[in-house]
XYZ file of C-alpha atoms in Angstrom:
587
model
C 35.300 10.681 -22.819
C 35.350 13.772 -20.739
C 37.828 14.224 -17.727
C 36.472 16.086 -14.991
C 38.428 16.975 -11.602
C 35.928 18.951 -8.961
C 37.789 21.192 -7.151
C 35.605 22.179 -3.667
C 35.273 25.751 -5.433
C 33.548 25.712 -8.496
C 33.071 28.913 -9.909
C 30.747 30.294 -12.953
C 31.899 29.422 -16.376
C 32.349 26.723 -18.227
C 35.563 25.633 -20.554
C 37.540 27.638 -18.302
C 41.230 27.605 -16.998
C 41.303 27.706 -12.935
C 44.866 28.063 -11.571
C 44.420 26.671 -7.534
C 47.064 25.116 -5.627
C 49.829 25.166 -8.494
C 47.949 22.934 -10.567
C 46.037 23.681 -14.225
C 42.699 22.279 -14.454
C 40.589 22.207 -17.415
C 36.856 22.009 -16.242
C 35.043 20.550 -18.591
C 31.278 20.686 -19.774
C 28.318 19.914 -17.087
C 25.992 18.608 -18.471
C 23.617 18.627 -15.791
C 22.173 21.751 -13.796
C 20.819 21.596 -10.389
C 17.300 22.231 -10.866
C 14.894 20.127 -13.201
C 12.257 22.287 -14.708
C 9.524 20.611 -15.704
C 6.661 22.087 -17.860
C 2.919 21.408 -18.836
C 1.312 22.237 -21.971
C -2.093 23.674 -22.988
C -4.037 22.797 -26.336
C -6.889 24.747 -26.482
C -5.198 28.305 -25.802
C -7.131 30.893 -27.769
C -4.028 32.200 -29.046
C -2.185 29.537 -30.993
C 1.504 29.631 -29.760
C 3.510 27.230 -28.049
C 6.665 27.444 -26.129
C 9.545 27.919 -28.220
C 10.619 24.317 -27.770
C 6.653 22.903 -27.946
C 5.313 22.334 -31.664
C 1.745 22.610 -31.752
C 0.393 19.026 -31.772
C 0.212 16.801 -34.258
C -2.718 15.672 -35.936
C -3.219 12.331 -34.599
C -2.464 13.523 -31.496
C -5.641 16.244 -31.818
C -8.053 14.141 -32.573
C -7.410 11.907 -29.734
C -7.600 15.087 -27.551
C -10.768 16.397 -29.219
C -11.901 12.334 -28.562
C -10.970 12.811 -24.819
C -12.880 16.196 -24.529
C -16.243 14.717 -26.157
C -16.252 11.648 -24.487
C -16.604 13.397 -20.877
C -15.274 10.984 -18.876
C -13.496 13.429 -16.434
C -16.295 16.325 -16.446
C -18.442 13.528 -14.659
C -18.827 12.538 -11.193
C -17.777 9.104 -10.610
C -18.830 7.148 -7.466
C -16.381 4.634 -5.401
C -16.932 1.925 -3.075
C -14.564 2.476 -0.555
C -13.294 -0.801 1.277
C -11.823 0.386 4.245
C -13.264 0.040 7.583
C -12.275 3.166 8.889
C -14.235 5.303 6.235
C -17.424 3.200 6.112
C -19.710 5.702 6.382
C -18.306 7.347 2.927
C -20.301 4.302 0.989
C -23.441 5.681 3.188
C -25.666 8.667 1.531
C -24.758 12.288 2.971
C -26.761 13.014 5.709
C -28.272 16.666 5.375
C -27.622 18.414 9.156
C -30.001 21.293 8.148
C -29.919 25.281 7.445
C -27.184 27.428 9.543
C -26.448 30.704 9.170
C -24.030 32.252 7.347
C -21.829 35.000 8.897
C -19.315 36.392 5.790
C -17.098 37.662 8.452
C -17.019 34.374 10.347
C -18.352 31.518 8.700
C -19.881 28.662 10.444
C -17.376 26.279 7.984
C -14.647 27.983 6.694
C -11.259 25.695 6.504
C -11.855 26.046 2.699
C -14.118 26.775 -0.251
C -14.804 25.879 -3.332
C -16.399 28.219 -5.971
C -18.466 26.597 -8.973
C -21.140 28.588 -10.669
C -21.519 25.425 -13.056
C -21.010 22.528 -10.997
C -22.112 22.865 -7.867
C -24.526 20.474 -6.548
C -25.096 18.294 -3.043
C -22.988 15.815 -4.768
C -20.353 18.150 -6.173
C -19.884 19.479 -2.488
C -20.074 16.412 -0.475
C -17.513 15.047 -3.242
C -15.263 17.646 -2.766
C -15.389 17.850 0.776
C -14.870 14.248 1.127
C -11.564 13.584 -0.884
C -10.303 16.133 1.088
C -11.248 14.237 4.121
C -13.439 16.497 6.043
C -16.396 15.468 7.345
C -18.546 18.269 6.881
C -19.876 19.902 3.688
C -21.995 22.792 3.253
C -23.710 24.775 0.365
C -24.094 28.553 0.203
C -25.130 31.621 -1.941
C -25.808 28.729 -4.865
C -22.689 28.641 -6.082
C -20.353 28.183 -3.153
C -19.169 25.080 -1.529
C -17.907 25.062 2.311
C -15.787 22.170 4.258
C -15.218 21.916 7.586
C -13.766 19.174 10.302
C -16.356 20.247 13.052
C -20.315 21.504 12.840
C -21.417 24.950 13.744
C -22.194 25.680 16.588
C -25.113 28.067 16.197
C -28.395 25.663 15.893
C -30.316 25.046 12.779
C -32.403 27.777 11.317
C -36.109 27.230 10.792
C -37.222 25.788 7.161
C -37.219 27.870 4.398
C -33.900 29.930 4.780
C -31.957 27.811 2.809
C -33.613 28.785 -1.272
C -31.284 29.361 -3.554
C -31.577 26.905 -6.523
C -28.271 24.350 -7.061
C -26.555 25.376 -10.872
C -26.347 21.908 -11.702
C -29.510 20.132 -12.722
C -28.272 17.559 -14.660
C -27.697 14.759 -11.885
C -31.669 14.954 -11.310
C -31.190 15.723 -7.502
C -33.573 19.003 -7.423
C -36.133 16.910 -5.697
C -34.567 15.786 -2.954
C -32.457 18.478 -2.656
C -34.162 21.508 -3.975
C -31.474 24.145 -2.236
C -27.833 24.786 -2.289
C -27.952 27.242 0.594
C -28.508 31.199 0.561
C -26.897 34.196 0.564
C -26.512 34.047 4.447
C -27.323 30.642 5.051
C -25.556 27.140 4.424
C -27.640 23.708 3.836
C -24.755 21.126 6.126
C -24.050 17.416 4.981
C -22.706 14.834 6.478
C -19.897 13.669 4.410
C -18.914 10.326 6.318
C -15.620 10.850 6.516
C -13.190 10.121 9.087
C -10.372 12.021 10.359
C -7.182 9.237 9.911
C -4.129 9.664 11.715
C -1.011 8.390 10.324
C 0.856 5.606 11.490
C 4.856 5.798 11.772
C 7.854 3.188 11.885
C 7.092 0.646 14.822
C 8.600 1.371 17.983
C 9.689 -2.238 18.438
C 10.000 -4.110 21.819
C 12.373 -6.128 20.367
C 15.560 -5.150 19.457
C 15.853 -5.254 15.092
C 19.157 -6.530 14.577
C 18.641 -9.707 17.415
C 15.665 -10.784 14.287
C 16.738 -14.199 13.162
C 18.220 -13.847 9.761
C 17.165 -17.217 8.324
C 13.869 -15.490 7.513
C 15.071 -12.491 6.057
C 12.937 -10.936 3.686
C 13.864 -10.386 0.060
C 13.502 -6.773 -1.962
C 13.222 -6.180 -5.621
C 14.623 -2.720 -6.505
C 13.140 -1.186 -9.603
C 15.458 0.807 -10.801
C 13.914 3.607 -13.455
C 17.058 5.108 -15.368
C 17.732 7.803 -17.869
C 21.123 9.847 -18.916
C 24.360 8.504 -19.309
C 26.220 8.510 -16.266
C 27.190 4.989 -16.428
C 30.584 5.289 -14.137
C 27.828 7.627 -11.307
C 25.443 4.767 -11.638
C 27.703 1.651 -11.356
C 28.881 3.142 -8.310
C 25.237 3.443 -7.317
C 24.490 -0.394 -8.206
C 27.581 -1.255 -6.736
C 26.219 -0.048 -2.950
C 23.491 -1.178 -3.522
C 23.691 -4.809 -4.848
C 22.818 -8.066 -2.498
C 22.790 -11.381 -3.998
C 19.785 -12.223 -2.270
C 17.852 -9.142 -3.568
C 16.923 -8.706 -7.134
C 17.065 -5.913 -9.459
C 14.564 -4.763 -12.225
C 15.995 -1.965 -14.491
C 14.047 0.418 -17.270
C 16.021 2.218 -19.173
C 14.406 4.925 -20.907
C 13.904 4.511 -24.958
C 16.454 7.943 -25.684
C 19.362 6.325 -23.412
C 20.607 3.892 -25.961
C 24.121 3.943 -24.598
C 23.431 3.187 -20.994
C 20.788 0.314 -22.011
C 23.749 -1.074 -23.926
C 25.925 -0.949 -20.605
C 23.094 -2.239 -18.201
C 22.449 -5.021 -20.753
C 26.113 -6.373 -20.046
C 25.843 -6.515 -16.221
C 22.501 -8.352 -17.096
C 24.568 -11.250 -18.675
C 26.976 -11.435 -15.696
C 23.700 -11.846 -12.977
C 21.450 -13.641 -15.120
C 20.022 -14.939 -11.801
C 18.696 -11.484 -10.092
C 19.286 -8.575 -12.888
C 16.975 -7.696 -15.607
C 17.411 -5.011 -18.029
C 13.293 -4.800 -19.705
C 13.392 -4.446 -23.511
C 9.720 -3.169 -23.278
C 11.194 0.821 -22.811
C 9.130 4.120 -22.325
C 10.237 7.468 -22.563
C 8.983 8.800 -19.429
C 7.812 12.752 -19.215
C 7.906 14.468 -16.167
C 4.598 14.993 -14.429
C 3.148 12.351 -17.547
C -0.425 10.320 -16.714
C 1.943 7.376 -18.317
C 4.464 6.893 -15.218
C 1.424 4.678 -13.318
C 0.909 2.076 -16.215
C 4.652 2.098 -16.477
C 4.418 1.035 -12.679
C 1.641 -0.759 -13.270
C 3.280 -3.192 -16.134
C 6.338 -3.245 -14.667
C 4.637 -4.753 -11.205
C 2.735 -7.247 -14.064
C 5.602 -8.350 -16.061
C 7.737 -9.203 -12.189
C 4.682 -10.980 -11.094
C 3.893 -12.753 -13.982
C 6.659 -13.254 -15.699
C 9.287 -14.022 -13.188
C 8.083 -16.785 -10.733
C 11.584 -17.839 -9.399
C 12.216 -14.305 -7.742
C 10.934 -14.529 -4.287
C 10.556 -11.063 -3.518
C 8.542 -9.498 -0.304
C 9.065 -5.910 -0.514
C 9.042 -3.449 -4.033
C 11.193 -0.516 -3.948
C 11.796 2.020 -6.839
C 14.667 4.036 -7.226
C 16.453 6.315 -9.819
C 19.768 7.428 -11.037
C 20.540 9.887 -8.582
C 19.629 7.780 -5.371
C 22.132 6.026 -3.647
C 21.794 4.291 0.297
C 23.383 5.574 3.491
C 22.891 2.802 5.202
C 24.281 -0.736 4.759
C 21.782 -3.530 2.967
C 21.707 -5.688 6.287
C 20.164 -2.761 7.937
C 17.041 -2.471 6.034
C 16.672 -5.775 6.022
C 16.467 -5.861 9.715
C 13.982 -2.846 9.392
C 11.663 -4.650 6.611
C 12.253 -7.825 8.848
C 9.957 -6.264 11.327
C 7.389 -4.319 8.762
C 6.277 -7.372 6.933
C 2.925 -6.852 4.931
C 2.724 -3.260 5.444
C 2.813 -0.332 2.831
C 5.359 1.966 3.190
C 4.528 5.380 1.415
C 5.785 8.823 3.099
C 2.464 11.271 2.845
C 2.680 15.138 2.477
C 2.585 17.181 5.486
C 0.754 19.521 3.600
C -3.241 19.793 4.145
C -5.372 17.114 1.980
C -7.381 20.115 0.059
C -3.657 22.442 -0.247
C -2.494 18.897 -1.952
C -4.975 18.366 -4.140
C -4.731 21.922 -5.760
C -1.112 22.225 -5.896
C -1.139 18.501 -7.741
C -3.555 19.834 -10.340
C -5.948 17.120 -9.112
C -8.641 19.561 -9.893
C -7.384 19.293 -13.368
C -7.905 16.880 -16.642
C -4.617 16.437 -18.758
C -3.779 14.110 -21.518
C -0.161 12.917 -22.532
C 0.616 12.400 -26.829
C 3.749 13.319 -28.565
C 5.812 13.107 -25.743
C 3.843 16.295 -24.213
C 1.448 16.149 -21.656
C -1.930 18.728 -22.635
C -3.956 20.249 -20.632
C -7.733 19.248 -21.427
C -9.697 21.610 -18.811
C -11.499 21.233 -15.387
C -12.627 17.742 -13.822
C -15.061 16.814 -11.449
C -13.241 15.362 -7.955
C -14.042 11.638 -7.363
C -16.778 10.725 -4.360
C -16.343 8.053 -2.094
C -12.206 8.168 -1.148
C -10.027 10.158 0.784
C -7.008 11.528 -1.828
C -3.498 10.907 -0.404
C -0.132 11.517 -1.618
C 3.241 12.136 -1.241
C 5.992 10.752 -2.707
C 6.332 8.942 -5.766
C 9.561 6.676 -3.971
C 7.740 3.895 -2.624
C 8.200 0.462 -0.722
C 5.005 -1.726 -1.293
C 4.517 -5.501 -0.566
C 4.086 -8.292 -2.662
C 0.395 -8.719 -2.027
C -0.292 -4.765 -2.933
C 1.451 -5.122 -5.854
C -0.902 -7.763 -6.572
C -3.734 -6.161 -6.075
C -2.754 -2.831 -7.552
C -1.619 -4.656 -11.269
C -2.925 -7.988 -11.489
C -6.736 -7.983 -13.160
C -7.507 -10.753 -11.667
C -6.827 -9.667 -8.397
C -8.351 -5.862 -8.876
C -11.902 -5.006 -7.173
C -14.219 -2.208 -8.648
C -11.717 0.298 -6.582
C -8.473 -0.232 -8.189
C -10.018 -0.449 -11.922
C -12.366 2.774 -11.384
C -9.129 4.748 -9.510
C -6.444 3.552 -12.479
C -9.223 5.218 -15.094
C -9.481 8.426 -13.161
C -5.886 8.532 -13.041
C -5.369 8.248 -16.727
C -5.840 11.686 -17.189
C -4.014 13.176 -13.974
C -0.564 14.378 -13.409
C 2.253 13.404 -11.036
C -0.188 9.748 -10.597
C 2.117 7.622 -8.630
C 2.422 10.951 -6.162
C -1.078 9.679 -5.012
C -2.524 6.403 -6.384
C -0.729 4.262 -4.480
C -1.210 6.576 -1.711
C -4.846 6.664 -2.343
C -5.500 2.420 -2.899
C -3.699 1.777 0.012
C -5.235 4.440 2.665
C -8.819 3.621 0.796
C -8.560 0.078 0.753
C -9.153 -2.638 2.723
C -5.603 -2.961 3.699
C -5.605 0.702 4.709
C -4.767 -0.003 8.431
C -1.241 -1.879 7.418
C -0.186 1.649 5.711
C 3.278 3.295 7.277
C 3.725 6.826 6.595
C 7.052 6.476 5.836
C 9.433 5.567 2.954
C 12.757 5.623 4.462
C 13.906 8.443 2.083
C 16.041 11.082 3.029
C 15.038 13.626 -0.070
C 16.910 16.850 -0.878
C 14.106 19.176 -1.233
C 15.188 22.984 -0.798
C 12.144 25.360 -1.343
C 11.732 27.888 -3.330
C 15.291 27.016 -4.877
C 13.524 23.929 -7.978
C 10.237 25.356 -7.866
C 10.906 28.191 -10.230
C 9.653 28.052 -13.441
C 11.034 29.466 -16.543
C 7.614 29.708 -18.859
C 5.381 30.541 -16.783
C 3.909 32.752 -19.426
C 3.234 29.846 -21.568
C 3.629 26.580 -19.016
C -0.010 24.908 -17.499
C 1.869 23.601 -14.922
C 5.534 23.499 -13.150
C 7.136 21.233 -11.005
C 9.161 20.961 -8.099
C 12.800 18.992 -8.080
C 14.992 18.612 -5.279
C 18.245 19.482 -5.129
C 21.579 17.833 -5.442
C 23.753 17.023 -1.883
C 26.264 19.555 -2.346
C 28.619 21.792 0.119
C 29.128 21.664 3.597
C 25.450 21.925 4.766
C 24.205 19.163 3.052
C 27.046 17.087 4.110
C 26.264 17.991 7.608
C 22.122 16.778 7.100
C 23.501 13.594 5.474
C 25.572 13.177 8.651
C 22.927 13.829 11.093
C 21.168 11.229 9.324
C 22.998 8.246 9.877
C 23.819 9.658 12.997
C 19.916 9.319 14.319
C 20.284 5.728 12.541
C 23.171 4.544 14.724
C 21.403 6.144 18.072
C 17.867 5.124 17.417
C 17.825 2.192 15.483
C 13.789 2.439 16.055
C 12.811 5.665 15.413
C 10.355 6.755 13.310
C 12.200 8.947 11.190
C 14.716 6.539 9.591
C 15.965 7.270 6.123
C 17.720 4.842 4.494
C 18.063 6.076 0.718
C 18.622 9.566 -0.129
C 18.426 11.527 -3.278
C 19.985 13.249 -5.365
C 23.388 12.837 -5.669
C 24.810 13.682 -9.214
C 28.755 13.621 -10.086
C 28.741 16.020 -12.658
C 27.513 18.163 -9.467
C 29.720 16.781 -6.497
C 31.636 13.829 -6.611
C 32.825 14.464 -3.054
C 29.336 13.762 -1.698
C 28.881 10.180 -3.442
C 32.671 9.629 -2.211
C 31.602 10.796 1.394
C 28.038 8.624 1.196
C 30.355 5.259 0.621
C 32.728 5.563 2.676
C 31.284 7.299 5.770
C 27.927 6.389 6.004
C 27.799 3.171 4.581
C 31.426 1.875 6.154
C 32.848 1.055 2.214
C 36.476 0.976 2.064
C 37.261 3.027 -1.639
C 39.102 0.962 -3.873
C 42.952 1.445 -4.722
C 42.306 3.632 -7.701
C 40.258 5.731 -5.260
C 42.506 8.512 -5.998
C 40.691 8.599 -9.350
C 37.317 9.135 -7.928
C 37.768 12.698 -7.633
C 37.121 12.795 -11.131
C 34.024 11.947 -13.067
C 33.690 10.271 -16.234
C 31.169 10.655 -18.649
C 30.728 9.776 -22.403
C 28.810 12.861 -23.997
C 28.863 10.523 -27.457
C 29.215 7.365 -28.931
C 29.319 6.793 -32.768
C 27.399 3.692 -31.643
C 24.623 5.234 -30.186
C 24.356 8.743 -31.255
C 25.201 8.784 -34.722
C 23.404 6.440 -37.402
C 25.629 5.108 -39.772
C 26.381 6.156 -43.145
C 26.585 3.844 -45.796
C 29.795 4.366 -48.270
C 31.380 7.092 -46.203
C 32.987 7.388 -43.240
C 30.820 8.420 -40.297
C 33.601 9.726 -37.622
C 34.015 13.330 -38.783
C 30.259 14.452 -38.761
C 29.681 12.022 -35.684
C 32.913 13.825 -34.027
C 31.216 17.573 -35.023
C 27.471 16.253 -33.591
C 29.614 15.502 -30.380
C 31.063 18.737 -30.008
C 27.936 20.488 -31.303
C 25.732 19.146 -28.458
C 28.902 19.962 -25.622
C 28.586 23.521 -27.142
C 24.859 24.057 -26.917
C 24.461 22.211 -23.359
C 27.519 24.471 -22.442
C 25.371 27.864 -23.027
C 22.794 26.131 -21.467
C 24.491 25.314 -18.228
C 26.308 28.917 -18.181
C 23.014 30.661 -18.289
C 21.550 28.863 -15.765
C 24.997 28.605 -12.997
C 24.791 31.030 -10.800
C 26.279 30.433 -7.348
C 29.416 28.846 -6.207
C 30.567 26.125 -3.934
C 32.034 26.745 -0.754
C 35.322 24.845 0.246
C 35.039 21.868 2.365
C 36.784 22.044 5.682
């Protein structure tokens, strides 16, 4: 085990000898750094290199690639029936408006445009116009596609002005619609769709915590885990655990040690704590995180008929509550049946391009490959957010259960097998596109660290497809201050909208101080007698058990004891080249 005391100044280095306050302190290795880059690959580069930790891919893995590519199934335009009775009119034909003109300088619709000398078509347009939720489409100079919320307001030219021949032939519409605009003129659709406005937390007439507790509902937290913090994440459990709630943990195939420790406090709570055997090794950004939602929504609907759960609600390692349980009870008390998922404040079309929606990609060999360009879907509005979500029972249902899925789950779960960052948006998507798309909240009670630009850089980019964003651990005064502010709006407006009631990420091999605050100030947890010990963190870096394989006629400890200080020495370069700012004291 590693001992490691977190001073409030923590200064570059690592292995170092800090004199403060007359005392010695060996810092040991962190294992961790603050930001989580996250990288995409491409296969069909016309150079052949790779990233120096990416091998090209293996040979079962390109043929199912060069299988994806022929098949087509994302280079096609794929129609859905869309069962909510807000967007109706998106299951109705476009309507063509007629020929405006076209002023470059100010252009009749002009919130954004799309550019596809291949693709574009009537149907491409009104397509992409339409998951992006505008209600207007329009076609000009042949290759150009407009979208707009509101019509020009010049009237129609005279027939004729609109010529220009579509690029894409292939969908046999030239005879109905023999233009796609001209070089000052735009042909105008009606897409159908409707603007949606978001509904928040309830404002409720009756005060929460007067709700009569006999009918409480019940949560299952799925809890998706990886590392080996075990003492950060018992903590975690610890604040988090209700007898009357149950618990549904994946551990991730490479985290041997931690499923071994998870499996024990399975046997204690056979009654509300599972630890799966059926284990993943999730990839960042991966296609695979939605069936691993998917089955895991199965397997606790199918598999485990005494839990009498109302609510889902994922979590990780790093996210801990700030509120007590009986609080979000109360809250989830007065949201029964409705979908809790926290949308993006950014604009539908700026979402769909920064989430590489526009884009096909493939996951094999624990690497997710780019494949190329995809044709949007037609028929649903894409939402998205965040991937931390608090569904229903019922949704669940719907979303995993084949017997319970319609033509719209099935068709958006096979578009989605080749996307990235899925459960960012398919949950999203179902609900707002469904016909339970008028019991969606936009809100997920999460209080997330995110910090922009600090987690969006990105190392590769020379050689990456795509990079992702991570937010940042709770560390220092300032975040202390937010997570105070926080609880603060929870004890004064026990109603408002903007209640947060989880918050990520806290890591101890970051800031020990902040998990130490989040228990004992915000949740009201008195530390335990040995609390004097929770300034340090524990970790095991490696186990014999776990990390070593066992050699037969010889005695394993040696080797297994270099392997162990082998990996502290090359995640210890790692983390020196990538520290590079300091902790201020607390006050």
């Amino acid at each position: 085990m590693i001992i490691q005391k977190f001073f409030p100044r923590l200064a570059r280095g690592i292995l170092a000898l800090f004199v403060r306050r007359k005392q010695f302190v060996l810092l040991s290795l962190l294992a961790f750094v603050t930001v989580n880059i996250s990288l995409i690959c491409l296969i069909d580069r016309h150079h052949k290199s790779y990233p120096p930790s990416v091998t090209a891919p293996l040979k079962s893995c390109q043929e199912l690639i060069i299988a994806q590519k022929h098949d087509g199934f994302f280079r096609r335009l794929h129609h859905l029936t869309n069962s909510c009775p807000l967007q109706a009119g998106m299951n109705s034909p476009p309507t063509r408006l007629g020929c405006f003109t076209h002023n470059p300088t100010k252009p009749p619709l002009s919130v954004v445009r799309y550019t596809s000398p291949q693709n574009n078509s009537p149907a491409f347009c009104v397509a992409s116009c339409r998951s992006a939720g505008f209600a207007y489409a329009g076609l000009q100079g042949g290759v150009h596609c407009w979208c707009d919320r509101t019509l020009p307001s010049s009237p129609p030219l005279t027939a004729g002005h609109c010529h220009l021949p579509c690029p894409d032939t292939s969908s046999g519409e030239a005879a109905n619609y023999p233009s796609c605009g001209a070089a000052l003129a735009v042909d105008v659709y009606n897409t159908g769709a409707a603007e949606r406005i978001y509904k928040t937390l309830t404002s409720l007439n009756t005060d929460p915590w007067q709700l009569d507790e006999t009918s409480d509902v019940r949560v299952v937290y799925v809890l998706v885990l990886t590392g080996r913090s075990w003492r950060h994440i018992q903590r975690s459990f610890r604040l988090l655990y209700h007898s009357s709630n149950y618990y549904y943990v994946h551990v991730d195939k490479k985290s041997e040690y931690l499923y071994s420790k998870f499996q024990k406090v399975a046997q204690l709570l056979p009654n509300n704590v599972y630890v799966t055997s059926n284990r993943r090794n999730p990839v960042w950004g991966a296609p695979e995180l939605l069936s691993l939602m998917l089955n895991i929504m199965q397997d606790l609907l199918t598999n485990f008929p005494s839990w009498k759960w109302d609510f889902l609600i994922n979590l990780s390692e790093t996210d801990i509550p700030i509120v007590p349980n009986a609080d979000l009870i109360r809250i989830l008390n007065a949201h029964r049946g409705q979908i809790l998922v926290k949308a993006t404040d950014t604009a539908k079309h700026e979402f769909i391009k920064s989430q590489g929606l526009g884009k096909a990609f493939f996951q094999c060999d624990d690497y997710v490959w780019l494949l190329g360009d995809r044709q949007p879907m037609d028929g649903v509005v894409i939402h998205g957010g965040s991937d931390w979500l608090i569904l229903p029972r019922y949704f669940c249902a719907y979303a995993a259960l084949p017997e319970q899925q319609d033509s719209l789950v099935r068709k958006l779960v096979a578009w989605y097998a080749n996307v990235i960052l899925p459960v960012e948006s398919f949950f999203h998507t179902l609900a707002y596109n469904s016909a339970f798309c008028e019991l969606v909240v936009n809100s997920n009670l999460r209080f997330v660290n995110w910090q922009r630009p600090r987690g969006c850089s990105c190392r590769l980019n020379q050689t990456a497809d795509w990079c992702g964003c991570s937010p940042s651990v709770f560390s220092g005064p300032r975040d202390l201050y937010r997570l105070h502010k926080a609880r603060l709006l929870h004890s004064s407006s026990p109603t408002s909208p903007q209640l947060q009631f989880f918050a990520r990420k806290f890591d101890s091999t970051i800031d020990v101080a902040m998990v130490n605050y989040a228990e004992v100030h915000l949740i009201g947890r008195e530390l335990p007698d040995s609390s004097r010990n929770l300034n340090l963190f524990l970790e095991s870096v490696y186990s014999s058990q776990y990390d070593q394989p066992h050699q037969a006629g010889g005695d394993s400890a040696v080797p297994g004891a270099l392997l162990g200080f082998r990996f502290l020495a090359s995640t210890a370069a790692k983390f020196a080249q990538a520290l590079d700012r300091c902790i201020d004291d607390y006050s």
